[in-house]
Short mmCIF file of C-alpha atoms and ligand atoms in Angstrom, two decimals:
data_model
loop_
_atom_site.label_atom_id
_atom_site.label_comp_id
_atom_site.label_asym_id
_atom_site.label_seq_id
_atom_site.Cartn_x
_atom_site.Cartn_y
_atom_site.Cartn_z
CA UNK O 207 18.68 -9.27 -7.44
CA UNK O 208 15.57 -7.14 -7.61
CA UNK O 209 16.38 -5.16 -4.46
CA UNK O 210 19.59 -4.10 -2.70
CA UNK O 211 18.55 -5.83 0.53
CA UNK O 212 18.89 -9.29 -1.07
CA UNK O 213 22.04 -11.35 -1.48
CA UNK O 214 23.58 -14.84 -1.49
CA UNK O 215 26.02 -15.99 1.21
CA UNK O 216 28.92 -18.49 0.87
CA UNK O 217 26.65 -21.36 1.99
CA UNK O 218 24.47 -20.69 -1.03
CA UNK O 219 21.61 -19.35 1.08
CA UNK O 220 19.57 -16.27 0.30
CA UNK O 221 20.23 -13.29 2.55
CA UNK O 222 17.70 -10.58 3.33
CA UNK O 223 18.51 -7.47 5.38
CA UNK O 224 21.96 -9.05 5.94
CA UNK O 225 20.55 -12.24 7.51
CA UNK O 226 20.65 -15.82 6.30
CA UNK O 227 16.97 -16.55 5.68
CA UNK O 228 17.44 -20.29 6.30
CA UNK O 229 18.47 -19.48 9.86
CA UNK O 230 15.40 -17.27 10.28
CA UNK O 231 13.13 -20.00 8.87
CA UNK O 232 14.54 -22.45 11.43
CA UNK O 233 14.20 -19.98 14.28
CA UNK O 234 10.68 -18.65 13.59
CA UNK O 235 9.26 -21.56 11.51
CA UNK O 236 7.36 -21.14 8.24
CA UNK O 237 5.34 -19.68 6.65
CA UNK O 238 7.00 -16.49 7.77
CA UNK O 239 6.73 -12.86 6.79
CA UNK O 240 9.99 -10.94 7.15
CA UNK O 241 10.25 -7.16 7.03
CA UNK O 242 13.40 -5.08 6.65
CA UNK O 243 12.97 -2.03 8.90
CA UNK O 244 15.90 -0.15 7.38
CA UNK O 245 14.42 -0.54 3.93
CA UNK O 246 11.05 0.81 5.11
CA UNK O 247 12.84 3.82 6.63
CA UNK O 248 14.90 4.32 3.47
CA UNK O 249 11.72 4.34 1.36
CA UNK O 250 9.97 6.76 3.75
CA UNK O 251 12.92 9.15 3.63
CA UNK O 252 12.95 9.21 -0.17
CA UNK O 253 9.42 10.68 -0.04
CA UNK O 254 9.70 12.84 3.09
CA UNK O 255 12.96 14.51 2.09
CA UNK O 256 12.14 15.13 -1.54
CA UNK O 257 8.59 16.36 -0.92
CA UNK O 258 9.96 18.89 1.55
CA UNK O 259 12.76 19.86 -0.79
CA UNK O 260 10.76 20.19 -4.00
CA UNK O 261 7.22 21.10 -2.89
CA UNK O 262 8.09 23.03 0.29
CA UNK O 263 8.05 22.70 4.09
CA UNK O 264 4.29 22.16 4.41
CA UNK O 265 4.20 19.18 2.04
CA UNK O 266 4.67 15.63 3.25
CA UNK O 267 3.72 12.06 2.28
CA UNK O 268 1.07 9.88 3.89
CA UNK O 269 1.67 6.16 4.16
CA UNK O 270 -1.31 4.39 2.55
CA UNK O 271 -1.63 2.00 5.41
CA UNK O 272 -3.89 -0.48 3.66
CA UNK O 273 -0.66 -1.80 2.08
CA UNK O 274 0.48 -3.07 5.51
CA UNK O 275 -1.49 -2.23 8.64
CA UNK O 276 -0.13 -3.27 12.04
CA UNK O 277 1.03 -1.27 15.04
CA UNK O 278 4.78 -1.17 14.50
CA UNK O 279 4.49 0.10 10.95
CA UNK O 280 2.55 3.13 12.21
CA UNK O 281 5.34 3.78 14.75
CA UNK O 282 8.03 3.53 12.08
CA UNK O 283 6.35 5.86 9.57
CA UNK O 284 5.52 8.36 12.32
CA UNK O 285 9.18 8.46 13.36
CA UNK O 286 10.06 9.16 9.73
CA UNK O 287 7.75 12.18 9.62
CA UNK O 288 4.94 10.77 7.51
CA UNK O 289 1.19 11.08 7.96
CA UNK O 290 -1.03 8.10 7.19
CA UNK O 291 -4.19 7.37 5.34
CA UNK O 292 -6.66 4.75 6.50
CA UNK O 293 -9.62 3.27 4.66
CA UNK O 294 -11.61 1.75 7.50
CA UNK O 295 -12.27 2.22 11.20
CA UNK O 296 -10.20 -0.91 11.76
CA UNK O 297 -7.11 0.68 10.24
CA UNK O 298 -7.89 3.90 12.12
CA UNK O 299 -8.15 1.95 15.37
CA UNK O 300 -4.79 0.27 14.70
CA UNK O 301 -3.11 3.62 13.97
CA UNK O 302 -4.59 5.24 17.11
CA UNK O 303 -3.57 2.21 19.19
CA UNK O 304 0.00 2.86 18.08
CA UNK O 305 -0.39 6.49 19.26
CA UNK O 306 -0.37 7.86 15.75
CA UNK O 307 -1.25 11.59 15.97
CA UNK O 308 -4.88 11.85 14.80
CA UNK O 309 -4.37 15.24 13.13
CA UNK O 310 -2.05 13.57 10.59
CA UNK O 311 -4.58 10.89 9.63
CA UNK O 312 -6.66 11.05 6.43
CA UNK O 313 -9.70 8.77 6.31
CA UNK O 314 -10.53 7.46 2.82
CA UNK O 315 -12.90 4.83 1.51
CA UNK O 316 -15.70 4.62 -1.01
CA UNK O 317 -18.35 3.78 1.57
CA UNK O 318 -17.82 4.79 5.18
CA UNK O 319 -20.60 3.80 7.56
CA UNK O 320 -22.16 6.23 10.05
CA UNK O 321 -20.50 4.41 12.92
CA UNK O 322 -17.09 4.63 11.22
CA UNK O 323 -17.57 8.36 10.61
CA UNK O 324 -18.63 8.87 14.22
CA UNK O 325 -15.63 6.89 15.46
CA UNK O 326 -13.29 8.98 13.26
CA UNK O 327 -14.78 12.32 14.28
CA UNK O 328 -14.89 11.43 17.99
CA UNK O 329 -11.19 10.59 17.77
CA UNK O 330 -10.34 13.94 16.13
CA UNK O 331 -9.21 12.44 12.82
CA UNK O 332 -7.56 15.27 10.88
CA UNK O 333 -9.25 14.89 7.52
CA UNK O 334 -12.09 12.86 6.10
CA UNK O 335 -11.95 12.34 2.35
CA UNK O 336 -15.57 12.34 1.22
CA UNK O 337 -16.44 10.02 -1.63
CA UNK O 338 -20.19 10.54 -2.20
CA UNK O 339 -23.03 13.02 -1.61
CA UNK O 340 -24.47 10.73 1.05
CA UNK O 341 -21.15 10.81 2.84
CA UNK O 342 -20.91 14.62 2.78
CA UNK O 343 -24.38 14.68 4.35
CA UNK O 344 -23.47 12.06 6.96
CA UNK O 345 -20.17 13.71 7.96
CA UNK O 346 -21.95 17.05 8.37
CA UNK O 347 -24.73 15.51 10.47
CA UNK O 348 -22.34 13.69 12.76
CA UNK O 349 -20.10 16.75 13.10
CA UNK O 350 -23.18 18.78 14.07
CA UNK O 351 -24.14 16.19 16.68
CA UNK O 352 -20.63 16.31 18.15
CA UNK O 353 -20.53 20.11 17.97
CA UNK O 354 -17.44 20.29 15.75
CA UNK O 355 -16.41 21.54 12.34
CA UNK O 356 -14.73 18.73 10.40
CA UNK O 357 -12.05 19.30 7.78
CA UNK O 358 -12.78 17.37 4.61
CA UNK O 359 -11.23 16.74 1.23
CA UNK O 360 -13.26 15.65 -1.78
CA UNK O 361 -12.18 12.65 -3.76
CA UNK O 362 -12.10 13.77 -7.36
CA UNK O 363 -11.94 11.49 -10.41
CA UNK O 364 -9.71 13.25 -12.92
CA UNK O 365 -10.49 10.91 -15.82
CA UNK O 366 -7.04 9.42 -16.19
CA UNK O 367 -6.27 5.91 -17.35
CA UNK O 368 -2.99 4.92 -15.69
CA UNK O 369 -2.50 1.89 -17.98
CA UNK O 370 -2.16 -0.58 -15.16
CA UNK O 371 -4.27 -3.62 -14.15
CA UNK O 372 -8.02 -3.00 -14.27
CA UNK O 373 -8.46 -4.01 -10.64
CA UNK O 374 -6.12 -1.28 -9.44
CA UNK O 375 -7.02 1.50 -11.92
CA UNK O 376 -9.16 3.98 -10.01
CA UNK O 377 -8.99 7.31 -11.79
CA UNK O 378 -11.15 6.66 -14.85
CA UNK O 379 -14.54 8.37 -15.22
CA UNK O 380 -16.45 5.12 -14.72
CA UNK O 381 -14.58 4.29 -11.48
CA UNK O 382 -16.54 3.42 -8.34
CA UNK O 383 -14.45 6.02 -6.52
CA UNK O 384 -14.94 9.74 -6.22
CA UNK O 385 -16.69 12.56 -8.06
CA UNK O 386 -15.88 12.84 -11.76
CA UNK O 387 -14.96 16.23 -13.20
CA UNK O 388 -16.14 15.18 -16.65
CA UNK O 389 -19.73 14.57 -15.51
CA UNK O 390 -19.83 17.73 -13.38
CA UNK O 391 -20.34 15.60 -10.28
CA UNK O 392 -17.20 17.18 -8.80
CA UNK O 393 -18.65 20.71 -9.01
CA UNK O 394 -21.92 19.57 -7.46
CA UNK O 395 -19.96 18.00 -4.59
CA UNK O 396 -18.08 21.25 -3.97
CA UNK O 397 -21.35 23.22 -3.84
CA UNK O 398 -22.94 20.67 -1.55
CA UNK O 399 -19.95 20.61 0.83
CA UNK O 400 -19.86 24.41 0.95
CA UNK O 401 -23.54 24.52 1.89
CA UNK O 402 -22.80 22.56 5.08
CA UNK O 403 -22.16 24.46 8.32
CA UNK O 404 -20.14 21.78 10.09
CA UNK O 405 -17.73 21.00 7.28
CA UNK O 406 -14.64 22.86 6.21
CA UNK O 407 -13.70 22.06 2.62
CA UNK O 408 -9.93 21.95 2.94
CA UNK O 409 -8.68 20.36 -0.22
CA UNK O 410 -9.06 17.85 -3.01
CA UNK O 411 -7.77 14.34 -3.44
CA UNK O 412 -7.33 11.84 -6.22
CA UNK O 413 -5.68 8.47 -6.63
CA UNK O 414 -5.48 7.25 -10.20
CA UNK O 415 -4.12 3.73 -9.78
CA UNK O 416 -1.41 1.47 -8.53
CA UNK O 417 1.81 -0.08 -9.84
CA UNK O 418 2.28 2.97 -12.10
CA UNK O 419 5.68 3.43 -13.79
CA UNK O 420 4.84 6.26 -16.16
CA UNK O 421 5.50 9.71 -14.61
CA UNK O 422 3.35 11.26 -17.31
CA UNK O 423 0.33 9.90 -15.42
CA UNK O 424 1.19 12.20 -12.49
CA UNK O 425 1.88 15.18 -14.77
CA UNK O 426 -1.53 14.88 -16.41
CA UNK O 427 -3.27 14.22 -13.11
CA UNK O 428 -1.77 17.24 -11.38
CA UNK O 429 -2.62 19.49 -14.34
CA UNK O 430 -6.26 18.42 -14.28
CA UNK O 431 -6.50 18.69 -10.49
CA UNK O 432 -4.94 22.16 -10.45
CA UNK O 433 -7.25 23.43 -13.19
CA UNK O 434 -10.14 22.14 -11.13
CA UNK O 435 -8.77 23.72 -7.94
CA UNK O 436 -8.31 27.03 -9.69
CA UNK O 437 -11.85 26.99 -11.07
CA UNK O 438 -13.25 26.17 -7.63
CA UNK O 439 -11.23 28.89 -5.92
CA UNK O 440 -12.36 31.52 -8.40
CA UNK O 441 -16.00 30.55 -8.63
CA UNK O 442 -16.82 29.37 -5.14
CA UNK O 443 -14.61 31.67 -3.06
CA UNK O 444 -12.96 28.84 -1.15
CA UNK O 445 -9.27 28.17 -0.75
CA UNK O 446 -7.97 24.75 -1.77
CA UNK O 447 -5.19 24.35 0.80
CA UNK O 448 -4.29 20.74 0.16
CA UNK O 449 -3.75 18.97 -3.12
CA UNK O 450 -3.51 15.24 -2.45
CA UNK O 451 -2.21 13.38 -5.50
CA UNK O 452 -2.65 9.86 -4.10
CA UNK O 453 -0.26 6.96 -4.33
CA UNK O 454 0.64 4.43 -6.94
CA UNK O 455 4.34 4.40 -7.82
CA UNK O 456 5.30 0.93 -9.00
CA UNK O 457 7.81 -1.47 -7.48
CA UNK O 458 9.95 -4.24 -8.92
CA UNK O 459 8.38 -7.66 -8.64
CA UNK O 460 10.53 -9.09 -11.42
CA UNK O 461 13.94 -8.33 -12.95
CA UNK O 462 12.20 -6.91 -16.01
CA UNK O 463 10.34 -4.23 -14.02
CA UNK O 464 11.96 -0.80 -14.25
CA UNK O 465 13.57 0.93 -11.27
CA UNK O 466 11.74 4.12 -10.27
CA UNK O 467 13.83 6.95 -8.88
CA UNK O 468 11.38 8.45 -6.37
CA UNK O 469 13.26 11.72 -5.65
CA UNK O 470 13.68 12.35 -9.41
CA UNK O 471 9.99 11.70 -10.01
CA UNK O 472 8.89 13.95 -7.16
CA UNK O 473 11.19 16.67 -8.42
CA UNK O 474 9.65 16.45 -11.89
CA UNK O 475 6.07 16.45 -10.56
CA UNK O 476 6.88 19.44 -8.30
CA UNK O 477 8.26 21.39 -11.26
CA UNK O 478 5.12 20.60 -13.21
CA UNK O 479 2.86 21.63 -10.31
CA UNK O 480 4.69 24.92 -9.75
CA UNK O 481 4.68 25.76 -13.45
CA UNK O 482 0.97 25.03 -13.70
CA UNK O 483 0.16 27.16 -10.64
CA UNK O 484 2.21 29.97 -12.12
CA UNK O 485 0.37 29.67 -15.42
CA UNK O 486 -2.99 29.75 -13.64
CA UNK O 487 -1.91 32.56 -11.33
CA UNK O 488 -2.68 30.56 -8.20
CA UNK O 489 -0.78 29.92 -4.99
CA UNK O 490 0.88 26.49 -4.80
CA UNK O 491 -1.17 24.36 -2.38
CA UNK O 492 0.41 22.07 0.21
CA UNK O 493 0.85 18.69 -1.45
CA UNK O 494 0.27 15.21 -0.09
CA UNK O 495 1.24 11.97 -1.79
CA UNK O 496 0.10 8.59 -0.56
CA UNK O 497 2.64 5.86 -1.27
CA UNK O 498 1.70 2.44 0.05
CA UNK O 499 3.32 -0.25 -2.08
CA UNK O 500 6.54 1.69 -2.70
CA UNK O 501 7.11 2.10 1.06
CA UNK O 502 6.76 -1.52 2.12
CA UNK O 503 6.78 -3.90 -0.86
CA UNK O 504 10.52 -4.42 -1.26
CA UNK O 505 10.92 -4.40 2.53
CA UNK O 506 9.05 -7.71 2.68
CA UNK O 507 9.93 -11.33 1.94
CA UNK O 508 7.91 -14.49 2.64
CA UNK O 509 9.44 -17.87 3.47
CA UNK O 510 7.78 -21.25 3.05
CA UNK O 511 8.80 -24.88 3.45
CA UNK O 512 8.38 -27.26 0.53
CA UNK O 513 6.04 -30.17 1.30
CA UNK O 514 5.92 -32.06 -1.98
CA UNK O 515 7.19 -32.08 -5.53
CA UNK O 516 4.69 -33.56 -7.96
CA UNK O 517 5.77 -34.25 -11.53
CA UNK O 518 3.03 -34.80 -14.10
CA UNK O 519 5.06 -35.91 -17.15
CA UNK O 520 4.32 -34.00 -20.36
CA UNK O 521 2.16 -31.54 -18.41
CA UNK O 522 3.37 -29.72 -15.38
CA UNK O 523 5.38 -29.86 -12.19
CA UNK O 524 4.05 -28.68 -8.86
CA UNK O 525 6.04 -27.62 -5.83
CA UNK O 526 3.67 -27.30 -2.88
CA UNK O 527 4.44 -25.08 0.09
CA UNK O 528 3.00 -24.63 3.59
CA UNK O 529 1.26 -21.30 2.83
CA UNK O 530 -0.41 -19.84 -0.23
CA UNK O 531 -3.46 -17.74 -1.02
CA UNK O 532 -4.18 -17.31 2.69
CA UNK O 533 -1.00 -15.28 3.19
CA UNK O 534 -0.72 -13.97 -0.39
CA UNK O 535 -3.90 -13.98 -2.47
CA UNK O 536 -2.54 -11.64 -5.14
CA UNK O 537 -1.72 -14.21 -7.83
CA UNK O 538 -5.08 -15.91 -7.33
CA UNK O 539 -6.85 -12.53 -7.45
CA UNK O 540 -5.19 -10.85 -10.39
CA UNK O 541 -2.24 -12.85 -11.58
CA UNK O 542 0.41 -10.70 -9.87
CA UNK O 543 3.98 -11.52 -10.76
CA UNK O 544 6.53 -12.41 -8.09
CA UNK O 545 10.11 -13.60 -8.09
CA UNK O 546 10.32 -17.01 -6.40
CA UNK O 547 13.58 -18.77 -5.45
CA UNK O 548 14.78 -21.80 -3.53
CA UNK O 549 16.41 -19.93 -0.68
CA UNK O 550 18.69 -22.74 0.57
CA UNK O 551 20.04 -23.68 -2.90
CA UNK O 552 20.79 -20.33 -4.51
CA UNK O 553 24.02 -21.52 -6.12
CA UNK O 554 22.59 -24.63 -7.78
CA UNK O 555 21.70 -24.60 -11.43
CA UNK O 556 18.07 -23.59 -11.97
CA UNK O 557 16.40 -25.66 -14.65
CA UNK O 558 13.25 -27.15 -13.14
CA UNK O 559 10.15 -25.36 -14.41
CA UNK O 560 7.25 -25.60 -11.97
CA UNK O 561 4.15 -24.05 -10.50
CA UNK O 562 4.54 -23.10 -6.87
CA UNK O 563 1.21 -23.97 -5.28
CA UNK O 564 -0.31 -23.27 -1.90
CA UNK O 565 -1.89 -25.65 0.57
CA UNK O 566 -5.53 -24.64 0.24
CA UNK O 567 -8.31 -26.77 -1.23
CA UNK O 568 -8.64 -24.65 -4.31
CA UNK O 569 -6.95 -25.27 -7.67
CA UNK O 570 -6.49 -21.52 -7.99
CA UNK O 571 -4.34 -21.48 -4.87
CA UNK O 572 -1.12 -20.76 -6.70
CA UNK O 573 1.67 -18.40 -5.66
CA UNK O 574 3.27 -18.30 -9.11
CA UNK O 575 3.48 -20.23 -12.37
CA UNK O 576 6.50 -20.71 -14.64
CA UNK O 577 8.95 -20.61 -11.76
CA UNK O 578 12.43 -22.05 -12.37
CA UNK O 579 13.96 -23.83 -9.36
CA UNK O 580 16.86 -26.32 -9.04
CA UNK O 581 16.09 -29.95 -10.07
CA UNK O 582 16.96 -31.11 -6.56
CA UNK O 583 14.01 -29.29 -4.96
CA UNK O 584 12.53 -31.53 -2.27
CA UNK O 585 10.47 -31.64 0.92
CA UNK O 586 12.10 -29.48 3.59
CA UNK O 587 13.66 -26.93 1.23
CA UNK O 588 12.91 -23.25 1.79
CA UNK O 589 11.06 -21.24 -0.84
CA UNK O 590 11.33 -17.44 -0.72
CA UNK O 591 8.90 -15.10 -2.46
CA UNK O 592 10.34 -11.62 -2.85
CA UNK O 593 8.71 -8.19 -2.63
CA UNK O 594 5.80 -9.32 -0.46
CA UNK O 595 5.74 -6.41 1.99
CA UNK O 596 2.69 -4.74 0.42
CA UNK O 597 -0.83 -6.16 0.21
CA UNK O 598 0.14 -9.63 1.46
CA UNK O 599 -0.39 -9.60 5.22
CA UNK O 600 -3.09 -6.94 4.77
CA UNK O 601 -5.04 -9.14 2.32
CA UNK O 602 -4.46 -12.39 4.19
CA UNK O 603 -7.28 -14.64 5.38
CA UNK O 604 -7.99 -17.70 7.48
CA UNK O 605 -9.43 -19.71 4.57
CA UNK O 606 -9.30 -23.40 5.46
CA UNK O 607 -8.73 -22.13 9.00
CA UNK O 608 -5.06 -21.64 8.27
CA UNK O 609 -3.49 -19.44 10.97
CA UNK O 610 -1.76 -16.30 9.67
CA UNK O 611 2.06 -16.27 9.78
CA UNK O 612 3.92 -13.88 12.09
CA UNK O 613 5.72 -10.76 10.90
CA UNK O 614 9.31 -10.57 12.08
CA UNK O 615 10.79 -7.08 11.78
CA UNK O 616 14.52 -7.05 11.05
CA UNK O 617 16.18 -3.89 12.36
CA UNK O 618 19.76 -2.79 11.82
CA UNK O 619 21.01 -4.55 14.94
CA UNK O 620 17.86 -5.98 16.46
CA UNK O 621 14.90 -8.06 15.39
CA UNK O 622 11.48 -8.44 16.92
CA UNK O 623 8.11 -10.07 16.35
CA UNK O 624 5.85 -7.27 15.12
CA UNK O 625 2.82 -9.55 14.68
CA UNK O 626 2.58 -12.90 16.47
CA UNK O 627 1.81 -16.14 14.65
CA UNK O 628 -1.89 -16.93 14.97
CA UNK O 629 -2.79 -19.97 17.02
CA UNK O 630 -5.67 -22.40 16.49
CA UNK O 631 -7.39 -20.68 19.44
CA UNK O 632 -7.07 -17.34 17.57
CA UNK O 633 -8.63 -18.87 14.49
CA UNK O 634 -11.66 -20.11 16.46
CA UNK O 635 -11.84 -17.32 19.01
CA UNK O 636 -15.17 -15.84 17.91
CA UNK O 637 -16.96 -19.16 17.51
CA UNK O 638 -19.65 -19.65 20.16
C1 PLP K 785 -4.36 2.17 -2.42
C2 PLP K 785 -4.31 3.63 -2.26
C3 PLP K 785 -3.09 4.27 -2.16
C4 PLP K 785 -1.76 3.55 -2.24
O1 PLP K 785 -1.49 3.02 -3.47
P1 PLP K 785 -0.07 2.29 -3.72
O2 PLP K 785 -0.17 1.80 -5.10
O3 PLP K 785 0.05 1.21 -2.72
O4 PLP K 785 0.98 3.34 -3.55
C5 PLP K 785 -3.09 5.63 -1.95
N1 PLP K 785 -4.24 6.32 -1.84
C6 PLP K 785 -5.44 5.74 -1.94
C7 PLP K 785 -6.66 6.54 -1.79
C8 PLP K 785 -5.52 4.38 -2.15
O5 PLP K 785 -6.73 3.81 -2.26
#
């Protein structure tokens, strides 16, 4: 199995977080998002403990909450000693509603509106990560109006190609994000930020991409960022206190994906960072990393009920389920791979090749192609899609006015509904 929290019980049913998923499907109905709280905590600890150990006491990870944003997740990651990053006032609102300490929140995003900036500053958000000249200007103006000095980081584009999908590669020079070093935009941003009275330039940030398996990407990125930091410190007489290296470590969606040892990777990056600082003769800054996917992806599983099996001889077979692109648009968006199984027939021979399709009126509404299920698949069977904890609920929609599924959090010896199933009234609640 692709993660330790999965198994098969004597009845031939899939287990997740030590529960029979068929029982959960009957109890909570489908479609259903499940989350394994112990796995989330395990993933948090891998980052928190090793960042402290290898970078030092003042370094800690931020959960990139766009991967999964709802109140209980903010409570869990706070208890584990993480900060968070948010990319909209909506995520910020959710974090604050869960009593997340505002001084440990970093506000990212390539285009924050004035009202979002004002909301963030009024709520004492710790750090704003500025992404454009206009934004530096706007943050300074709003800080002035509120009579405060706001800590900021600058989003820098180090010019790294992480060799991942184009849609999630963000560190190349031509990216829509950040200030590129190569074009000198990054230096101009530093000068501009330093000219502002109500801003305190506290550090630099980058995020080169997502679903990255190659640690070399982080070695190169940290080298470039430290050289930049050193240049800035020497030439502009400002201390770069925080080096934020972003997120991006990959997770296993399929058997063929490699396993990443997070503590080993952090150890190697820390050694690289320390060696580089030594070489440059600079103090080692406090480090932040921003894992999103690798905190929640393998802590999630989605269950569906099969509605029909359509065989088109010589062409294709379709197994249709009661969810789809509304709860998981990632295959439709960029062909993301997932492991799909028939959760109530795990011990049967698997030899029926099919496309698992969603219920929406859209041919592209597919969860996965080339799936192999048992021949006996029929209406009423339970389909499980693994590794759906990241970017599924957070990218979900009400297309076709399909209500979103609930999220049931499975604790060690308790379980609770973290997000309720949407009702038809919820779906139409803003219609006048
Ligand atoms: C998306 C994002 C992350 C998280 O990336 P993962 O691949 O989910 O770890 C971190 N930082 C920033 C700025 C992001 O945009």
